[in-house]
Amino acid sequence: MLRKKRGFFQGANLVETAAFMERCNIKLDDVDKLNVIHVSGTKGKGSTCAFTESILRRLGYKTGFYSSPHLVQVRERIRINGRPLSESAFAKYFFTVYERLQKEAAVDGAMPAYFKFLTLMAFHVFIEEKVDVAIIEVGIGGEHDCTNIVRKPVVCGVTTLDIDHTSLLGSTIEEIAWQKAGIFKPGSVAIVADQTEQTMRVMTSRAIERKCQLWVAPSLEAYDWPCQEIEIGIRGKHQYCNVTLAMQLSRMWLERMHEAGMKLCIATKKFIRGMRLAKHHFRSNQGRKDVYGTIATIC
């Protein structure tokens, strides 16, 4: 039953999000001006966004970063210049959005669900804070995710894909890839991490359908400067594909914003510093490697 109704419920999600935005006086035209980098995928979305945010901040841009889930405090989800909102700022923005929605709720009684409310709040914060770039991590999927209310991302990214959220996205990798590529928009540029042949076929088809340029991020070894020797702030070899995707998202954002009239600032040393100082707390911590016995010996 859930699978049969999946398309119906998801199809209504963006319509509902747009209605809530109107109720709390968040204009889509203002969201379009946030110079969004929109990132979907199965593995490494948050890390890729964190690397991207760190790089652009070290280049001197004011950054907004919306991610999920939080691990300690909900304020972690909405960051300005790499820092979660302060308690006072979070309270101020929270109640501004809440009171606008609550006022209109007297008419139809509806209020947005948790993630949708925080997404609305993030857009409100980034508009009010006048960020240079908003880095938005998709919640689930892409096509019907409420973050996909963004109409004109400067650049989109897709991280490594795998089977996830099958009750919502589909049971095959092709179905899931179709959903993840739903963030592609006409006139934008999409950059994807290295994918399987199956998923690349879907990505290519979606890019053609959406009239969106499509690029694949190279491996670290492909760069003509010693990227493979660079220390990265979020540990693990599995982060290499995330950091190279972040580098390409940052580069493409810089190039496209330069075309739009923003001052171009590409400095290799600052790129390297951004990668080295990137943090995404508690996502990639290294624990002790001691092994005291197998299940067989313990039992």
PDB file of C-alpha atoms in Angstrom:
ATOM      1  CA  MET A   1       0.000   0.000   0.000  1.00  0.00           C
ATOM      2  CA  LEU A   2       2.804   2.397   0.897  1.00  0.00           C
ATOM      3  CA  ARG A   3       4.594   1.795  -2.389  1.00  0.00           C
ATOM      4  CA  LYS A   4       1.386   2.358  -4.365  1.00  0.00           C
ATOM      5  CA  LYS A   5       0.819   5.683  -2.655  1.00  0.00           C
ATOM      6  CA  ARG A   6       4.471   6.715  -2.657  1.00  0.00           C
ATOM      7  CA  GLY A   7       4.228   8.807  -5.828  1.00  0.00           C
ATOM      8  CA  PHE A   8       1.041  10.551  -4.709  1.00  0.00           C
ATOM      9  CA  PHE A   9       2.373  11.629  -1.319  1.00  0.00           C
ATOM     10  CA  GLN A  10       5.765  12.684  -2.639  1.00  0.00           C
ATOM     11  CA  GLY A  11       4.276  14.544  -5.575  1.00  0.00           C
ATOM     12  CA  ALA A  12       2.331  16.735  -3.164  1.00  0.00           C
ATOM     13  CA  ASN A  13       5.378  17.506  -1.031  1.00  0.00           C
ATOM     14  CA  LEU A  14       6.764  20.398  -3.074  1.00  0.00           C
ATOM     15  CA  VAL A  15       3.317  21.899  -3.598  1.00  0.00           C
ATOM     16  CA  GLU A  16       2.829  21.837   0.162  1.00  0.00           C
ATOM     17  CA  THR A  17       6.300  23.300   0.755  1.00  0.00           C
ATOM     18  CA  ALA A  18       5.575  26.189  -1.625  1.00  0.00           C
ATOM     19  CA  ALA A  19       2.299  26.887   0.186  1.00  0.00           C
ATOM     20  CA  PHE A  20       4.035  26.984   3.570  1.00  0.00           C
ATOM     21  CA  MET A  21       6.719  29.279   2.164  1.00  0.00           C
ATOM     22  CA  GLU A  22       4.065  31.698   1.002  1.00  0.00           C
ATOM     23  CA  ARG A  23       2.413  31.585   4.429  1.00  0.00           C
ATOM     24  CA  CYS A  24       5.624  32.531   6.210  1.00  0.00           C
ATOM     25  CA  ASN A  25       6.531  35.177   3.622  1.00  0.00           C
ATOM     26  CA  ILE A  26       9.550  33.419   2.123  1.00  0.00           C
ATOM     27  CA  LYS A  27       9.628  34.333  -1.558  1.00  0.00           C
ATOM     28  CA  LEU A  28      10.923  31.879  -4.142  1.00  0.00           C
ATOM     29  CA  ASP A  29      12.616  34.785  -5.912  1.00  0.00           C
ATOM     30  CA  ASP A  30      14.634  35.406  -2.737  1.00  0.00           C
ATOM     31  CA  VAL A  31      15.550  31.709  -2.499  1.00  0.00           C
ATOM     32  CA  ASP A  32      16.727  31.898  -6.124  1.00  0.00           C
ATOM     33  CA  LYS A  33      19.176  34.647  -5.106  1.00  0.00           C
ATOM     34  CA  LEU A  34      20.909  32.483  -2.476  1.00  0.00           C
ATOM     35  CA  ASN A  35      23.414  31.119  -5.042  1.00  0.00           C
ATOM     36  CA  VAL A  36      22.633  27.559  -3.973  1.00  0.00           C
ATOM     37  CA  ILE A  37      24.862  24.506  -4.153  1.00  0.00           C
ATOM     38  CA  HIS A  38      22.419  21.581  -3.851  1.00  0.00           C
ATOM     39  CA  VAL A  39      23.747  18.108  -2.985  1.00  0.00           C
ATOM     40  CA  SER A  40      22.003  14.724  -3.047  1.00  0.00           C
ATOM     41  CA  GLY A  41      23.304  11.158  -2.855  1.00  0.00           C
ATOM     42  CA  THR A  42      23.384   8.144  -0.556  1.00  0.00           C
ATOM     43  CA  LYS A  43      26.849   8.246   0.994  1.00  0.00           C
ATOM     44  CA  GLY A  44      28.851  11.335   1.878  1.00  0.00           C
ATOM     45  CA  LYS A  45      26.336  14.143   1.281  1.00  0.00           C
ATOM     46  CA  GLY A  46      27.104  15.840   4.568  1.00  0.00           C
ATOM     47  CA  SER A  47      30.877  15.451   4.233  1.00  0.00           C
ATOM     48  CA  THR A  48      30.833  16.782   0.671  1.00  0.00           C
ATOM     49  CA  CYS A  49      28.821  19.797   1.796  1.00  0.00           C
ATOM     50  CA  ALA A  50      31.170  20.348   4.748  1.00  0.00           C
ATOM     51  CA  PHE A  51      34.246  20.301   2.493  1.00  0.00           C
ATOM     52  CA  THR A  52      32.545  22.673   0.041  1.00  0.00           C
ATOM     53  CA  GLU A  53      31.510  25.068   2.791  1.00  0.00           C
ATOM     54  CA  SER A  54      35.001  25.081   4.280  1.00  0.00           C
ATOM     55  CA  ILE A  55      36.674  25.778   0.933  1.00  0.00           C
ATOM     56  CA  LEU A  56      34.388  28.678   0.013  1.00  0.00           C
ATOM     57  CA  ARG A  57      34.572  30.187   3.494  1.00  0.00           C
ATOM     58  CA  ARG A  58      38.383  30.170   3.363  1.00  0.00           C
ATOM     59  CA  LEU A  59      38.122  31.965   0.026  1.00  0.00           C
ATOM     60  CA  GLY A  60      36.308  34.792   1.801  1.00  0.00           C
ATOM     61  CA  TYR A  61      32.641  34.076   1.052  1.00  0.00           C
ATOM     62  CA  LYS A  62      29.895  34.202   3.665  1.00  0.00           C
ATOM     63  CA  THR A  63      28.447  30.695   3.801  1.00  0.00           C
ATOM     64  CA  GLY A  64      25.164  29.165   4.855  1.00  0.00           C
ATOM     65  CA  PHE A  65      25.044  25.381   5.354  1.00  0.00           C
ATOM     66  CA  TYR A  66      21.885  23.337   5.927  1.00  0.00           C
ATOM     67  CA  SER A  67      22.362  19.663   6.806  1.00  0.00           C
ATOM     68  CA  SER A  68      20.650  16.790   8.577  1.00  0.00           C
ATOM     69  CA  PRO A  69      20.383  15.019  10.884  1.00  0.00           C
ATOM     70  CA  HIS A  70      21.830  16.768  13.925  1.00  0.00           C
ATOM     71  CA  LEU A  71      23.629  14.704  16.552  1.00  0.00           C
ATOM     72  CA  VAL A  72      23.575  16.845  19.696  1.00  0.00           C
ATOM     73  CA  GLN A  73      21.568  20.027  19.145  1.00  0.00           C
ATOM     74  CA  VAL A  74      19.146  20.981  16.404  1.00  0.00           C
ATOM     75  CA  ARG A  75      21.113  24.209  15.898  1.00  0.00           C
ATOM     76  CA  GLU A  76      23.791  22.119  14.153  1.00  0.00           C
ATOM     77  CA  ARG A  77      21.558  21.868  11.105  1.00  0.00           C
ATOM     78  CA  ILE A  78      21.736  25.559  10.204  1.00  0.00           C
ATOM     79  CA  ARG A  79      25.189  27.129  10.121  1.00  0.00           C
ATOM     80  CA  ILE A  80      26.539  30.520   9.179  1.00  0.00           C
ATOM     81  CA  ASN A  81      30.238  30.662   8.317  1.00  0.00           C
ATOM     82  CA  GLY A  82      30.699  27.142   9.658  1.00  0.00           C
ATOM     83  CA  ARG A  83      29.140  27.791  13.059  1.00  0.00           C
ATOM     84  CA  PRO A  84      25.731  26.589  14.262  1.00  0.00           C
ATOM     85  CA  LEU A  85      23.320  29.396  15.028  1.00  0.00           C
ATOM     86  CA  SER A  86      23.639  30.709  18.568  1.00  0.00           C
ATOM     87  CA  GLU A  87      20.801  29.853  20.937  1.00  0.00           C
ATOM     88  CA  SER A  88      19.481  33.413  20.776  1.00  0.00           C
ATOM     89  CA  ALA A  89      19.663  33.592  16.969  1.00  0.00           C
ATOM     90  CA  PHE A  90      18.026  30.180  16.625  1.00  0.00           C
ATOM     91  CA  ALA A  91      15.194  31.224  18.958  1.00  0.00           C
ATOM     92  CA  LYS A  92      14.685  34.497  17.095  1.00  0.00           C
ATOM     93  CA  TYR A  93      14.472  32.907  13.658  1.00  0.00           C
ATOM     94  CA  PHE A  94      12.478  29.921  14.925  1.00  0.00           C
ATOM     95  CA  PHE A  95       9.721  32.045  16.417  1.00  0.00           C
ATOM     96  CA  THR A  96       9.607  34.403  13.437  1.00  0.00           C
ATOM     97  CA  VAL A  97       8.806  31.482  11.132  1.00  0.00           C
ATOM     98  CA  TYR A  98       6.625  29.668  13.687  1.00  0.00           C
ATOM     99  CA  GLU A  99       4.459  32.688  14.454  1.00  0.00           C
ATOM    100  CA  ARG A 100       3.901  33.461  10.779  1.00  0.00           C
ATOM    101  CA  LEU A 101       2.809  29.871  10.162  1.00  0.00           C
ATOM    102  CA  GLN A 102       0.731  29.706  13.336  1.00  0.00           C
ATOM    103  CA  LYS A 103      -1.139  32.860  12.380  1.00  0.00           C
ATOM    104  CA  GLU A 104      -2.223  31.300   9.097  1.00  0.00           C
ATOM    105  CA  ALA A 105      -2.896  27.915  10.722  1.00  0.00           C
ATOM    106  CA  ALA A 106      -6.081  29.398  12.165  1.00  0.00           C
ATOM    107  CA  VAL A 107      -7.457  29.225   8.618  1.00  0.00           C
ATOM    108  CA  ASP A 108      -6.675  25.621   7.637  1.00  0.00           C
ATOM    109  CA  GLY A 109      -5.135  24.188  10.813  1.00  0.00           C
ATOM    110  CA  ALA A 110      -2.075  22.782   9.051  1.00  0.00           C
ATOM    111  CA  MET A 111       1.515  23.152  10.219  1.00  0.00           C
ATOM    112  CA  PRO A 112       4.595  21.741   8.458  1.00  0.00           C
ATOM    113  CA  ALA A 113       6.286  18.564   9.643  1.00  0.00           C
ATOM    114  CA  TYR A 114       9.614  18.775  11.502  1.00  0.00           C
ATOM    115  CA  PHE A 115      12.056  18.572   8.581  1.00  0.00           C
ATOM    116  CA  LYS A 116       9.950  20.829   6.412  1.00  0.00           C
ATOM    117  CA  PHE A 117       9.745  23.457   9.147  1.00  0.00           C
ATOM    118  CA  LEU A 118      13.532  23.441   9.580  1.00  0.00           C
ATOM    119  CA  THR A 119      13.988  23.711   5.811  1.00  0.00           C
ATOM    120  CA  LEU A 120      11.738  26.779   5.743  1.00  0.00           C
ATOM    121  CA  MET A 121      13.645  28.196   8.681  1.00  0.00           C
ATOM    122  CA  ALA A 122      17.004  27.593   6.962  1.00  0.00           C
ATOM    123  CA  PHE A 123      15.896  29.514   3.879  1.00  0.00           C
ATOM    124  CA  HIS A 124      14.646  32.347   6.095  1.00  0.00           C
ATOM    125  CA  VAL A 125      17.952  32.457   7.996  1.00  0.00           C
ATOM    126  CA  PHE A 126      20.081  32.490   4.839  1.00  0.00           C
ATOM    127  CA  ILE A 127      17.993  35.269   3.292  1.00  0.00           C
ATOM    128  CA  GLU A 128      18.123  37.373   6.452  1.00  0.00           C
ATOM    129  CA  GLU A 129      21.848  36.755   6.964  1.00  0.00           C
ATOM    130  CA  LYS A 130      22.569  37.680   3.330  1.00  0.00           C
ATOM    131  CA  VAL A 131      24.908  34.769   2.692  1.00  0.00           C
ATOM    132  CA  ASP A 132      26.993  34.658  -0.489  1.00  0.00           C
ATOM    133  CA  VAL A 133      26.317  30.945  -0.940  1.00  0.00           C
ATOM    134  CA  ALA A 134      23.817  28.486   0.551  1.00  0.00           C
ATOM    135  CA  ILE A 135      24.981  24.869   0.622  1.00  0.00           C
ATOM    136  CA  ILE A 136      21.900  22.671   0.914  1.00  0.00           C
ATOM    137  CA  GLU A 137      22.015  18.955   1.719  1.00  0.00           C
ATOM    138  CA  VAL A 138      19.002  16.981   0.507  1.00  0.00           C
ATOM    139  CA  GLY A 139      17.026  15.177   3.209  1.00  0.00           C
ATOM    140  CA  ILE A 140      15.758  12.058   1.404  1.00  0.00           C
ATOM    141  CA  GLY A 141      15.986  11.366  -2.320  1.00  0.00           C
ATOM    142  CA  GLY A 142      15.911  14.564  -4.322  1.00  0.00           C
ATOM    143  CA  GLU A 143      13.035  14.759  -6.786  1.00  0.00           C
ATOM    144  CA  HIS A 144      10.345  15.213  -4.120  1.00  0.00           C
ATOM    145  CA  ASP A 145      12.479  16.373  -1.186  1.00  0.00           C
ATOM    146  CA  CYS A 146      11.282  19.687   0.215  1.00  0.00           C
ATOM    147  CA  THR A 147      14.747  21.212  -0.323  1.00  0.00           C
ATOM    148  CA  ASN A 148      14.067  20.762  -4.049  1.00  0.00           C
ATOM    149  CA  ILE A 149      11.894  23.869  -3.949  1.00  0.00           C
ATOM    150  CA  VAL A 150      15.147  25.516  -5.103  1.00  0.00           C
ATOM    151  CA  ARG A 151      14.537  26.461  -8.733  1.00  0.00           C
ATOM    152  CA  LYS A 152      17.886  27.886  -9.827  1.00  0.00           C
ATOM    153  CA  PRO A 153      20.855  26.214  -8.137  1.00  0.00           C
ATOM    154  CA  VAL A 154      24.202  27.462  -9.358  1.00  0.00           C
ATOM    155  CA  VAL A 155      25.523  23.904  -9.291  1.00  0.00           C
ATOM    156  CA  CYS A 156      24.207  20.512  -8.137  1.00  0.00           C
ATOM    157  CA  GLY A 157      26.175  17.569  -6.804  1.00  0.00           C
ATOM    158  CA  VAL A 158      25.429  13.865  -6.436  1.00  0.00           C
ATOM    159  CA  THR A 159      27.593  11.724  -4.158  1.00  0.00           C
ATOM    160  CA  THR A 160      28.043   7.943  -4.305  1.00  0.00           C
ATOM    161  CA  LEU A 161      24.756   6.058  -4.633  1.00  0.00           C
ATOM    162  CA  ASP A 162      23.525   2.872  -3.005  1.00  0.00           C
ATOM    163  CA  ILE A 163      20.246   1.243  -1.990  1.00  0.00           C
ATOM    164  CA  ASP A 164      18.500   3.378   0.640  1.00  0.00           C
ATOM    165  CA  HIS A 165      15.007   4.429   1.755  1.00  0.00           C
ATOM    166  CA  THR A 166      13.469   1.838  -0.555  1.00  0.00           C
ATOM    167  CA  SER A 167       9.939   2.426   0.764  1.00  0.00           C
ATOM    168  CA  LEU A 168      10.174   5.988  -0.562  1.00  0.00           C
ATOM    169  CA  LEU A 169      12.681   5.923  -3.406  1.00  0.00           C
ATOM    170  CA  GLY A 170      12.271   2.524  -5.053  1.00  0.00           C
ATOM    171  CA  SER A 171      13.862  -0.897  -4.755  1.00  0.00           C
ATOM    172  CA  THR A 172      16.435  -0.699  -7.569  1.00  0.00           C
ATOM    173  CA  ILE A 173      19.548   1.435  -7.951  1.00  0.00           C
ATOM    174  CA  GLU A 174      18.101   2.875 -11.170  1.00  0.00           C
ATOM    175  CA  GLU A 175      14.947   4.056  -9.406  1.00  0.00           C
ATOM    176  CA  ILE A 176      17.012   5.580  -6.623  1.00  0.00           C
ATOM    177  CA  ALA A 177      19.361   7.300  -9.091  1.00  0.00           C
ATOM    178  CA  TRP A 178      16.324   8.798 -10.857  1.00  0.00           C
ATOM    179  CA  GLN A 179      15.170  10.295  -7.555  1.00  0.00           C
ATOM    180  CA  LYS A 180      18.621  11.615  -6.606  1.00  0.00           C
ATOM    181  CA  ALA A 181      19.052  13.286 -10.002  1.00  0.00           C
ATOM    182  CA  GLY A 182      15.741  15.065  -9.483  1.00  0.00           C
ATOM    183  CA  ILE A 183      17.682  18.078  -8.189  1.00  0.00           C
ATOM    184  CA  PHE A 184      19.048  18.762 -11.708  1.00  0.00           C
ATOM    185  CA  LYS A 185      17.580  22.005 -13.061  1.00  0.00           C
ATOM    186  CA  PRO A 186      17.477  23.617 -16.524  1.00  0.00           C
ATOM    187  CA  GLY A 187      20.456  25.874 -17.114  1.00  0.00           C
ATOM    188  CA  SER A 188      22.351  24.557 -14.111  1.00  0.00           C
ATOM    189  CA  VAL A 189      25.419  22.322 -13.944  1.00  0.00           C
ATOM    190  CA  ALA A 190      25.491  18.927 -12.232  1.00  0.00           C
ATOM    191  CA  ILE A 191      28.686  17.279 -11.024  1.00  0.00           C
ATOM    192  CA  VAL A 192      28.567  13.696  -9.802  1.00  0.00           C
ATOM    193  CA  ALA A 193      30.978  11.436  -7.974  1.00  0.00           C
ATOM    194  CA  ASP A 194      32.242   8.413  -9.868  1.00  0.00           C
ATOM    195  CA  GLN A 195      29.233   6.133 -10.382  1.00  0.00           C
ATOM    196  CA  THR A 196      28.469   2.665 -11.696  1.00  0.00           C
ATOM    197  CA  GLU A 197      27.520   2.246 -15.338  1.00  0.00           C
ATOM    198  CA  GLN A 198      23.896   1.681 -14.294  1.00  0.00           C
ATOM    199  CA  THR A 199      23.592   4.891 -12.337  1.00  0.00           C
ATOM    200  CA  MET A 200      25.500   6.969 -14.911  1.00  0.00           C
ATOM    201  CA  ARG A 201      23.002   5.958 -17.580  1.00  0.00           C
ATOM    202  CA  VAL A 202      20.203   7.296 -15.401  1.00  0.00           C
ATOM    203  CA  MET A 203      22.153  10.463 -14.517  1.00  0.00           C
ATOM    204  CA  THR A 204      22.878  11.154 -18.181  1.00  0.00           C
ATOM    205  CA  SER A 205      19.246  10.616 -19.151  1.00  0.00           C
ATOM    206  CA  ARG A 206      18.038  12.943 -16.390  1.00  0.00           C
ATOM    207  CA  ALA A 207      20.574  15.620 -17.339  1.00  0.00           C
ATOM    208  CA  ILE A 208      19.377  15.539 -20.953  1.00  0.00           C
ATOM    209  CA  GLU A 209      15.747  15.628 -19.802  1.00  0.00           C
ATOM    210  CA  ARG A 210      16.408  18.631 -17.538  1.00  0.00           C
ATOM    211  CA  LYS A 211      18.701  20.424 -20.022  1.00  0.00           C
ATOM    212  CA  CYS A 212      21.456  20.451 -17.426  1.00  0.00           C
ATOM    213  CA  GLN A 213      25.191  20.064 -18.067  1.00  0.00           C
ATOM    214  CA  LEU A 214      26.661  16.927 -16.486  1.00  0.00           C
ATOM    215  CA  TRP A 215      30.241  16.372 -15.331  1.00  0.00           C
ATOM    216  CA  VAL A 216      31.961  13.598 -13.388  1.00  0.00           C
ATOM    217  CA  ALA A 217      34.392  14.624 -10.641  1.00  0.00           C
ATOM    218  CA  PRO A 218      37.885  13.215 -11.305  1.00  0.00           C
ATOM    219  CA  SER A 219      39.810  11.108  -8.832  1.00  0.00           C
ATOM    220  CA  LEU A 220      42.369  12.884  -6.641  1.00  0.00           C
ATOM    221  CA  GLU A 221      45.180  11.269  -8.640  1.00  0.00           C
ATOM    222  CA  ALA A 222      43.988  13.049 -11.800  1.00  0.00           C
ATOM    223  CA  TYR A 223      44.916  16.536 -10.550  1.00  0.00           C
ATOM    224  CA  ASP A 224      48.190  18.129 -11.695  1.00  0.00           C
ATOM    225  CA  TRP A 225      49.070  19.210  -8.140  1.00  0.00           C
ATOM    226  CA  PRO A 226      49.714  16.761  -5.294  1.00  0.00           C
ATOM    227  CA  CYS A 227      46.128  16.388  -4.043  1.00  0.00           C
ATOM    228  CA  GLN A 228      46.759  12.822  -2.980  1.00  0.00           C
ATOM    229  CA  GLU A 229      49.280  14.098  -0.412  1.00  0.00           C
ATOM    230  CA  ILE A 230      46.953  16.713   1.073  1.00  0.00           C
ATOM    231  CA  GLU A 231      45.660  16.293   4.587  1.00  0.00           C
ATOM    232  CA  ILE A 232      41.876  16.425   4.728  1.00  0.00           C
ATOM    233  CA  GLY A 233      39.944  17.443   7.804  1.00  0.00           C
ATOM    234  CA  ILE A 234      37.372  14.646   7.660  1.00  0.00           C
ATOM    235  CA  ARG A 235      39.349  11.431   7.890  1.00  0.00           C
ATOM    236  CA  GLY A 236      39.158   8.249   5.879  1.00  0.00           C
ATOM    237  CA  LYS A 237      40.087   7.114   2.380  1.00  0.00           C
ATOM    238  CA  HIS A 238      36.373   6.882   1.642  1.00  0.00           C
ATOM    239  CA  GLN A 239      36.372  10.693   1.880  1.00  0.00           C
ATOM    240  CA  TYR A 240      38.580  11.079  -1.212  1.00  0.00           C
ATOM    241  CA  CYS A 241      35.611  10.898  -3.580  1.00  0.00           C
ATOM    242  CA  ASN A 242      33.754  13.416  -1.408  1.00  0.00           C
ATOM    243  CA  VAL A 243      36.613  15.909  -1.282  1.00  0.00           C
ATOM    244  CA  THR A 244      37.208  15.835  -5.039  1.00  0.00           C
ATOM    245  CA  LEU A 245      33.482  16.350  -5.636  1.00  0.00           C
ATOM    246  CA  ALA A 246      33.566  19.280  -3.203  1.00  0.00           C
ATOM    247  CA  MET A 247      36.551  20.771  -5.039  1.00  0.00           C
ATOM    248  CA  GLN A 248      34.698  20.604  -8.340  1.00  0.00           C
ATOM    249  CA  LEU A 249      31.478  22.006  -6.867  1.00  0.00           C
ATOM    250  CA  SER A 250      33.466  24.906  -5.408  1.00  0.00           C
ATOM    251  CA  ARG A 251      35.338  25.519  -8.655  1.00  0.00           C
ATOM    252  CA  MET A 252      32.174  25.445 -10.749  1.00  0.00           C
ATOM    253  CA  TRP A 253      30.353  27.728  -8.299  1.00  0.00           C
ATOM    254  CA  LEU A 254      33.234  30.216  -8.458  1.00  0.00           C
ATOM    255  CA  GLU A 255      33.329  30.162 -12.249  1.00  0.00           C
ATOM    256  CA  ARG A 256      29.577  30.570 -12.655  1.00  0.00           C
ATOM    257  CA  MET A 257      29.358  33.325 -10.054  1.00  0.00           C
ATOM    258  CA  HIS A 258      32.219  35.138 -11.808  1.00  0.00           C
ATOM    259  CA  GLU A 259      30.185  34.989 -15.017  1.00  0.00           C
ATOM    260  CA  ALA A 260      27.263  36.464 -13.055  1.00  0.00           C
ATOM    261  CA  GLY A 261      29.397  39.399 -11.909  1.00  0.00           C
ATOM    262  CA  MET A 262      30.820  38.233  -8.568  1.00  0.00           C
ATOM    263  CA  LYS A 263      34.551  38.718  -8.041  1.00  0.00           C
ATOM    264  CA  LEU A 264      36.440  35.526  -8.851  1.00  0.00           C
ATOM    265  CA  CYS A 265      38.701  34.228  -6.083  1.00  0.00           C
ATOM    266  CA  ILE A 266      40.516  30.955  -6.769  1.00  0.00           C
ATOM    267  CA  ALA A 267      43.625  30.399  -4.657  1.00  0.00           C
ATOM    268  CA  THR A 268      45.180  26.942  -4.490  1.00  0.00           C
ATOM    269  CA  LYS A 269      46.538  27.456  -0.971  1.00  0.00           C
ATOM    270  CA  LYS A 270      43.107  28.486   0.315  1.00  0.00           C
ATOM    271  CA  PHE A 271      41.511  25.477  -1.385  1.00  0.00           C
ATOM    272  CA  ILE A 272      44.011  23.240   0.403  1.00  0.00           C
ATOM    273  CA  ARG A 273      43.420  24.998   3.716  1.00  0.00           C
ATOM    274  CA  GLY A 274      39.668  24.596   3.311  1.00  0.00           C
ATOM    275  CA  MET A 275      40.032  20.855   2.767  1.00  0.00           C
ATOM    276  CA  ARG A 276      42.406  20.486   5.709  1.00  0.00           C
ATOM    277  CA  LEU A 277      40.236  22.433   8.158  1.00  0.00           C
ATOM    278  CA  ALA A 278      36.857  20.994   7.137  1.00  0.00           C
ATOM    279  CA  LYS A 279      34.866  19.483  10.001  1.00  0.00           C
ATOM    280  CA  HIS A 280      31.702  17.413  10.178  1.00  0.00           C
ATOM    281  CA  HIS A 281      31.689  16.470  13.823  1.00  0.00           C
ATOM    282  CA  PHE A 282      31.134  12.870  14.959  1.00  0.00           C
ATOM    283  CA  ARG A 283      30.562  11.582  11.401  1.00  0.00           C
ATOM    284  CA  SER A 284      34.005  10.135  10.865  1.00  0.00           C
ATOM    285  CA  ASN A 285      35.627   9.617  14.251  1.00  0.00           C
ATOM    286  CA  GLN A 286      38.374   7.040  14.632  1.00  0.00           C
ATOM    287  CA  GLY A 287      37.974   4.694  17.573  1.00  0.00           C
ATOM    288  CA  ARG A 288      40.319   2.157  19.133  1.00  0.00           C
ATOM    289  CA  LYS A 289      41.377  -0.753  16.970  1.00  0.00           C
ATOM    290  CA  ASP A 290      41.927  -3.265  19.787  1.00  0.00           C
ATOM    291  CA  VAL A 291      40.247  -6.626  19.190  1.00  0.00           C
ATOM    292  CA  TYR A 292      39.779  -8.718  22.313  1.00  0.00           C
ATOM    293  CA  GLY A 293      38.254 -11.787  20.734  1.00  0.00           C
ATOM    294  CA  THR A 294      35.767 -13.087  18.233  1.00  0.00           C
ATOM    295  CA  ILE A 295      32.182 -13.982  18.969  1.00  0.00           C
ATOM    296  CA  ALA A 296      33.212 -17.622  19.019  1.00  0.00           C
ATOM    297  CA  THR A 297      35.927 -17.141  21.641  1.00  0.00           C
ATOM    298  CA  ILE A 298      33.799 -14.830  23.773  1.00  0.00           C
ATOM    299  CA  CYS A 299      30.888 -17.251  23.780  1.00  0.00           C
TER     300      CYS A 299
END
